[in-house]
Short mmCIF file of C-alpha atoms in Angstrom, two decimals:
data_model
loop_
_atom_site.label_atom_id
_atom_site.label_comp_id
_atom_site.label_asym_id
_atom_site.label_seq_id
_atom_site.Cartn_x
_atom_site.Cartn_y
_atom_site.Cartn_z
CA UNK A 565 -0.03 -0.10 0.05
CA UNK A 566 1.36 3.52 -0.86
CA UNK A 567 2.00 5.97 1.89
CA UNK A 568 -0.46 8.58 2.67
CA UNK A 569 1.27 11.42 0.61
CA UNK A 570 1.07 9.14 -2.55
CA UNK A 571 -2.62 8.15 -1.92
CA UNK A 572 -3.85 11.88 -1.48
CA UNK A 573 -1.99 12.80 -4.57
CA UNK A 574 -3.67 9.98 -6.56
CA UNK A 575 -7.08 10.88 -5.33
CA UNK A 576 -6.54 14.50 -6.11
CA UNK A 577 -5.49 13.61 -9.65
CA UNK A 578 -8.67 11.49 -10.00
CA UNK A 579 -10.99 14.29 -8.75
CA UNK A 580 -9.55 16.62 -11.22
CA UNK A 581 -10.17 14.16 -14.06
CA UNK A 582 -13.86 14.02 -13.17
CA UNK A 583 -13.98 11.11 -10.54
CA UNK A 584 -16.60 11.96 -7.85
CA UNK A 585 -15.12 11.27 -4.33
CA UNK A 586 -17.28 13.16 -1.76
CA UNK A 587 -15.14 11.96 1.27
CA UNK A 588 -11.47 11.70 0.15
CA UNK A 589 -10.13 11.26 3.54
CA UNK A 590 -12.01 7.98 3.97
CA UNK A 591 -10.77 6.44 0.63
CA UNK A 592 -7.65 4.55 -0.37
CA UNK A 593 -6.76 4.21 -4.17
CA UNK A 594 -3.52 3.10 -5.46
CA UNK A 595 -1.81 4.84 -8.42
CA UNK A 596 -2.00 1.80 -10.59
CA UNK A 597 -5.88 2.07 -10.58
CA UNK A 598 -7.57 3.53 -13.64
CA UNK A 599 -10.95 5.21 -13.13
CA UNK A 600 -12.98 7.04 -15.67
CA UNK A 601 -14.66 10.54 -15.44
CA UNK A 602 -18.29 10.04 -13.74
CA UNK A 603 -17.41 7.18 -11.46
CA UNK A 604 -18.43 7.73 -7.78
CA UNK A 605 -16.24 6.36 -4.94
CA UNK A 606 -18.17 6.48 -1.67
CA UNK A 607 -16.63 6.50 1.95
CA UNK A 608 -14.53 3.72 3.36
CA UNK A 609 -13.60 2.20 -0.04
CA UNK A 610 -10.23 0.65 -1.00
CA UNK A 611 -9.14 0.22 -4.64
CA UNK A 612 -5.87 -1.45 -5.32
CA UNK A 613 -3.86 -3.22 -8.03
CA UNK A 614 -4.51 -3.14 -11.80
CA UNK A 615 -8.29 -2.46 -11.29
CA UNK A 616 -10.08 -0.65 -14.09
CA UNK A 617 -13.54 1.02 -13.55
CA UNK A 618 -15.77 2.44 -16.39
CA UNK A 619 -17.81 5.52 -16.32
CA UNK A 620 -20.91 6.04 -14.04
CA UNK A 621 -20.18 3.20 -11.77
CA UNK A 622 -20.54 3.68 -7.97
CA UNK A 623 -18.15 1.88 -5.80
CA UNK A 624 -18.81 1.65 -2.10
CA UNK A 625 -19.47 2.58 0.61
CA UNK A 626 -17.25 0.02 2.49
CA UNK A 627 -16.03 -1.82 -0.68
CA UNK A 628 -12.58 -3.34 -1.55
CA UNK A 629 -11.73 -3.99 -5.08
CA UNK A 630 -8.46 -5.63 -6.13
CA UNK A 631 -7.03 -6.46 -9.59
CA UNK A 632 -10.54 -6.26 -11.18
CA UNK A 633 -12.22 -4.82 -14.33
CA UNK A 634 -15.54 -3.10 -13.70
CA UNK A 635 -17.96 -2.00 -16.48
CA UNK A 636 -19.96 1.12 -16.63
CA UNK A 637 -23.00 1.96 -14.56
CA UNK A 638 -22.32 -0.89 -12.16
CA UNK A 639 -22.89 -0.44 -8.45
CA UNK A 640 -20.81 -2.29 -5.82
CA UNK A 641 -22.25 -1.51 -2.38
CA UNK A 642 -20.54 -3.17 0.61
CA UNK A 643 -18.65 -5.51 -1.78
CA UNK A 644 -15.31 -7.25 -1.90
CA UNK A 645 -14.19 -8.13 -5.35
CA UNK A 646 -10.85 -9.88 -6.01
CA UNK A 647 -9.28 -10.65 -9.38
CA UNK A 648 -12.42 -10.79 -11.46
CA UNK A 649 -14.39 -9.14 -14.25
CA UNK A 650 -17.76 -7.47 -13.75
CA UNK A 651 -19.79 -6.08 -16.59
CA UNK A 652 -22.11 -3.12 -16.95
CA UNK A 653 -25.30 -2.33 -15.38
CA UNK A 654 -24.45 -4.90 -12.57
CA UNK A 655 -25.71 -4.36 -9.03
CA UNK A 656 -23.95 -6.12 -6.26
CA UNK A 657 -24.36 -5.69 -2.57
CA UNK A 658 -24.60 -5.20 0.22
CA UNK A 659 -22.31 -7.72 1.80
CA UNK A 660 -21.16 -9.57 -1.25
CA UNK A 661 -17.89 -11.34 -1.76
CA UNK A 662 -16.60 -12.05 -5.38
CA UNK A 663 -13.63 -14.28 -4.95
CA UNK A 664 -10.93 -14.58 -7.73
CA UNK A 665 -11.62 -15.73 -11.25
CA UNK A 666 -15.19 -14.69 -11.65
CA UNK A 667 -16.83 -13.30 -14.76
CA UNK A 668 -19.98 -11.58 -14.23
CA UNK A 669 -21.87 -10.55 -17.24
CA UNK A 670 -24.01 -7.38 -17.99
CA UNK A 671 -27.34 -6.75 -16.26
CA UNK A 672 -26.77 -9.14 -13.31
CA UNK A 673 -28.22 -8.61 -9.89
CA UNK A 674 -26.22 -9.91 -6.90
CA UNK A 675 -28.00 -9.22 -3.59
CA UNK A 676 -27.01 -9.39 0.04
CA UNK A 677 -24.97 -12.02 1.40
CA UNK A 678 -23.76 -13.75 -1.66
CA UNK A 679 -20.46 -15.37 -2.29
CA UNK A 680 -19.27 -16.10 -5.80
CA UNK A 681 -16.15 -17.99 -6.67
CA UNK A 682 -14.55 -19.04 -9.87
CA UNK A 683 -17.61 -18.80 -11.74
CA UNK A 684 -19.27 -17.24 -14.73
CA UNK A 685 -22.62 -15.58 -14.74
CA UNK A 686 -24.51 -14.95 -17.81
CA UNK A 687 -26.32 -11.81 -18.84
CA UNK A 688 -29.56 -10.98 -16.77
CA UNK A 689 -29.14 -13.61 -14.14
CA UNK A 690 -30.29 -12.91 -10.58
CA UNK A 691 -28.48 -14.12 -7.48
CA UNK A 692 -30.59 -12.15 -4.96
CA UNK A 693 -29.61 -13.23 -1.36
CA UNK A 694 -27.90 -15.89 0.98
CA UNK A 695 -26.25 -17.85 -1.64
CA UNK A 696 -23.02 -19.75 -2.43
CA UNK A 697 -22.19 -20.04 -6.14
CA UNK A 698 -18.63 -21.82 -6.52
CA UNK A 699 -17.00 -23.37 -9.52
CA UNK A 700 -20.08 -22.83 -11.65
CA UNK A 701 -21.16 -21.86 -15.14
CA UNK A 702 -24.51 -19.92 -14.95
CA UNK A 703 -26.18 -19.13 -18.04
CA UNK A 704 -28.37 -16.19 -18.89
CA UNK A 705 -31.53 -15.03 -17.16
CA UNK A 706 -31.09 -17.65 -14.55
CA UNK A 707 -32.80 -16.99 -11.01
CA UNK A 708 -31.42 -18.38 -7.91
CA UNK A 709 -33.83 -18.62 -4.93
CA UNK A 710 -32.91 -17.73 -1.37
CA UNK A 711 -30.51 -19.97 0.36
CA UNK A 712 -29.45 -22.11 -2.68
CA UNK A 713 -25.96 -23.63 -2.69
CA UNK A 714 -23.66 -25.13 -5.35
CA UNK A 715 -22.03 -27.96 -3.37
CA UNK A 716 -18.69 -28.02 -5.27
CA UNK A 717 -16.46 -29.73 -2.73
CA UNK A 718 -16.61 -33.39 -1.33
CA UNK A 719 -13.50 -33.26 0.86
CA UNK A 720 -11.02 -34.41 -1.88
CA UNK A 721 -11.98 -32.66 -5.09
CA UNK A 722 -13.86 -29.64 -6.35
CA UNK A 723 -16.43 -30.24 -9.16
CA UNK A 724 -18.43 -27.95 -11.55
CA UNK A 725 -22.10 -27.04 -11.69
CA UNK A 726 -23.69 -26.02 -14.88
CA UNK A 727 -26.84 -24.13 -14.95
CA UNK A 728 -28.17 -23.32 -18.33
CA UNK A 729 -30.18 -20.38 -19.66
CA UNK A 730 -33.42 -19.58 -18.14
CA UNK A 731 -33.16 -22.12 -15.31
CA UNK A 732 -34.93 -21.44 -12.04
CA UNK A 733 -33.36 -22.78 -8.81
CA UNK A 734 -35.78 -22.94 -5.98
CA UNK A 735 -34.96 -21.63 -2.46
CA UNK A 736 -32.75 -23.64 -0.33
CA UNK A 737 -31.77 -26.14 -3.24
CA UNK A 738 -28.39 -27.87 -2.96
CA UNK A 739 -26.83 -28.59 -6.36
CA UNK A 740 -24.51 -31.50 -5.78
CA UNK A 741 -21.50 -31.08 -8.31
CA UNK A 742 -20.82 -32.12 -10.85
CA UNK A 743 -24.35 -31.63 -12.09
CA UNK A 744 -26.18 -29.90 -15.00
CA UNK A 745 -29.50 -28.07 -14.62
CA UNK A 746 -30.98 -27.86 -18.12
CA UNK A 747 -32.57 -24.97 -20.07
CA UNK A 748 -35.57 -23.40 -18.49
CA UNK A 749 -35.68 -26.28 -15.78
CA UNK A 750 -37.03 -25.80 -12.32
CA UNK A 751 -35.83 -27.22 -9.08
CA UNK A 752 -38.41 -27.31 -6.46
CA UNK A 753 -37.63 -25.37 -3.08
CA UNK A 754 -35.86 -27.45 -0.54
CA UNK A 755 -34.47 -30.07 -2.91
CA UNK A 756 -31.02 -31.66 -2.97
CA UNK A 757 -30.12 -32.26 -6.59
CA UNK A 758 -27.42 -34.90 -7.28
CA UNK A 759 -28.37 -35.88 -10.71
CA UNK A 760 -28.69 -33.90 -14.12
CA UNK A 761 -31.96 -32.03 -14.78
CA UNK A 762 -33.21 -32.20 -18.32
CA UNK A 763 -34.31 -28.98 -20.23
CA UNK A 764 -37.81 -27.73 -19.14
CA UNK A 765 -38.15 -30.23 -16.40
CA UNK A 766 -39.13 -29.80 -12.73
CA UNK A 767 -36.79 -31.62 -10.34
CA UNK A 768 -38.30 -32.39 -6.80
CA UNK A 769 -35.83 -34.12 -4.36
CA UNK A 770 -37.27 -34.11 -1.06
CA UNK A 771 -39.26 -36.37 1.28
CA UNK A 772 -43.02 -36.32 1.55
CA UNK A 773 -44.40 -34.20 4.37
CA UNK A 774 -45.73 -36.32 7.36
CA UNK A 775 -47.61 -34.59 10.18
CA UNK A 776 -47.83 -36.52 13.46
CA UNK A 777 -50.78 -35.38 15.38
CA UNK A 778 -50.23 -34.43 18.96
CA UNK A 779 -46.63 -35.19 18.86
CA UNK A 780 -45.64 -32.31 20.96
CA UNK A 781 -48.16 -33.13 23.76
CA UNK A 782 -47.14 -36.67 23.83
CA UNK A 783 -43.22 -36.29 23.48
CA UNK A 784 -43.07 -32.83 25.55
CA UNK A 785 -39.82 -31.77 23.67
CA UNK A 786 -39.96 -28.15 25.18
CA UNK A 787 -38.32 -27.12 28.46
CA UNK A 788 -41.30 -25.21 29.42
CA UNK A 789 -43.20 -28.41 29.35
CA UNK A 790 -41.29 -29.88 32.29
CA UNK A 791 -41.38 -26.97 34.42
CA UNK A 792 -43.65 -26.92 37.41
CA UNK A 793 -46.36 -24.38 37.32
CA UNK A 794 -46.21 -22.28 40.68
#
């Protein structure tokens, strides 16, 4: 990291070139970084290495970007991004972690508490919240439901998940790699998918619900059921 004098000089140069930095005292930008005019850098943001950011993007607040390429009109809010490429008109955050070797295409939405690692995400796809997408190839216009996970590691090797264009991944789906989800296919919420799903198919992989009447009254599982009433 450059010393303070070097950093302030870099920030002053960027502001004169048309980069918007409302609170420069809270921002760290290395002199190797290239930022086009019209970009806004919000407080508590650090940008390092060979990062390039195109016009009209908003980085921050509280973001860290290292050795990455960011397209135009993209927003990274409370996002950490390492050695990856992010397209234009992408929104990410808050609390997003983009690990190395990711390629995020244009018009992608990545919501809160999402981690993406060594993956490609196609144009217009949505990863809204509480997701892990690792070692994956995600097509165009794919939607991931809340809590879905690509299960890429078995303790010895890491395997790839392929999700083709238009697929819909239901909430709390586990995709057990290696696995392929076909074009426009659906997975039902709560499913664990260890086998390929054909194009246009619905895959349901969960046990049938069983309700045991009066189980709570019979088994008395709660602490309060064993307390004496005074």
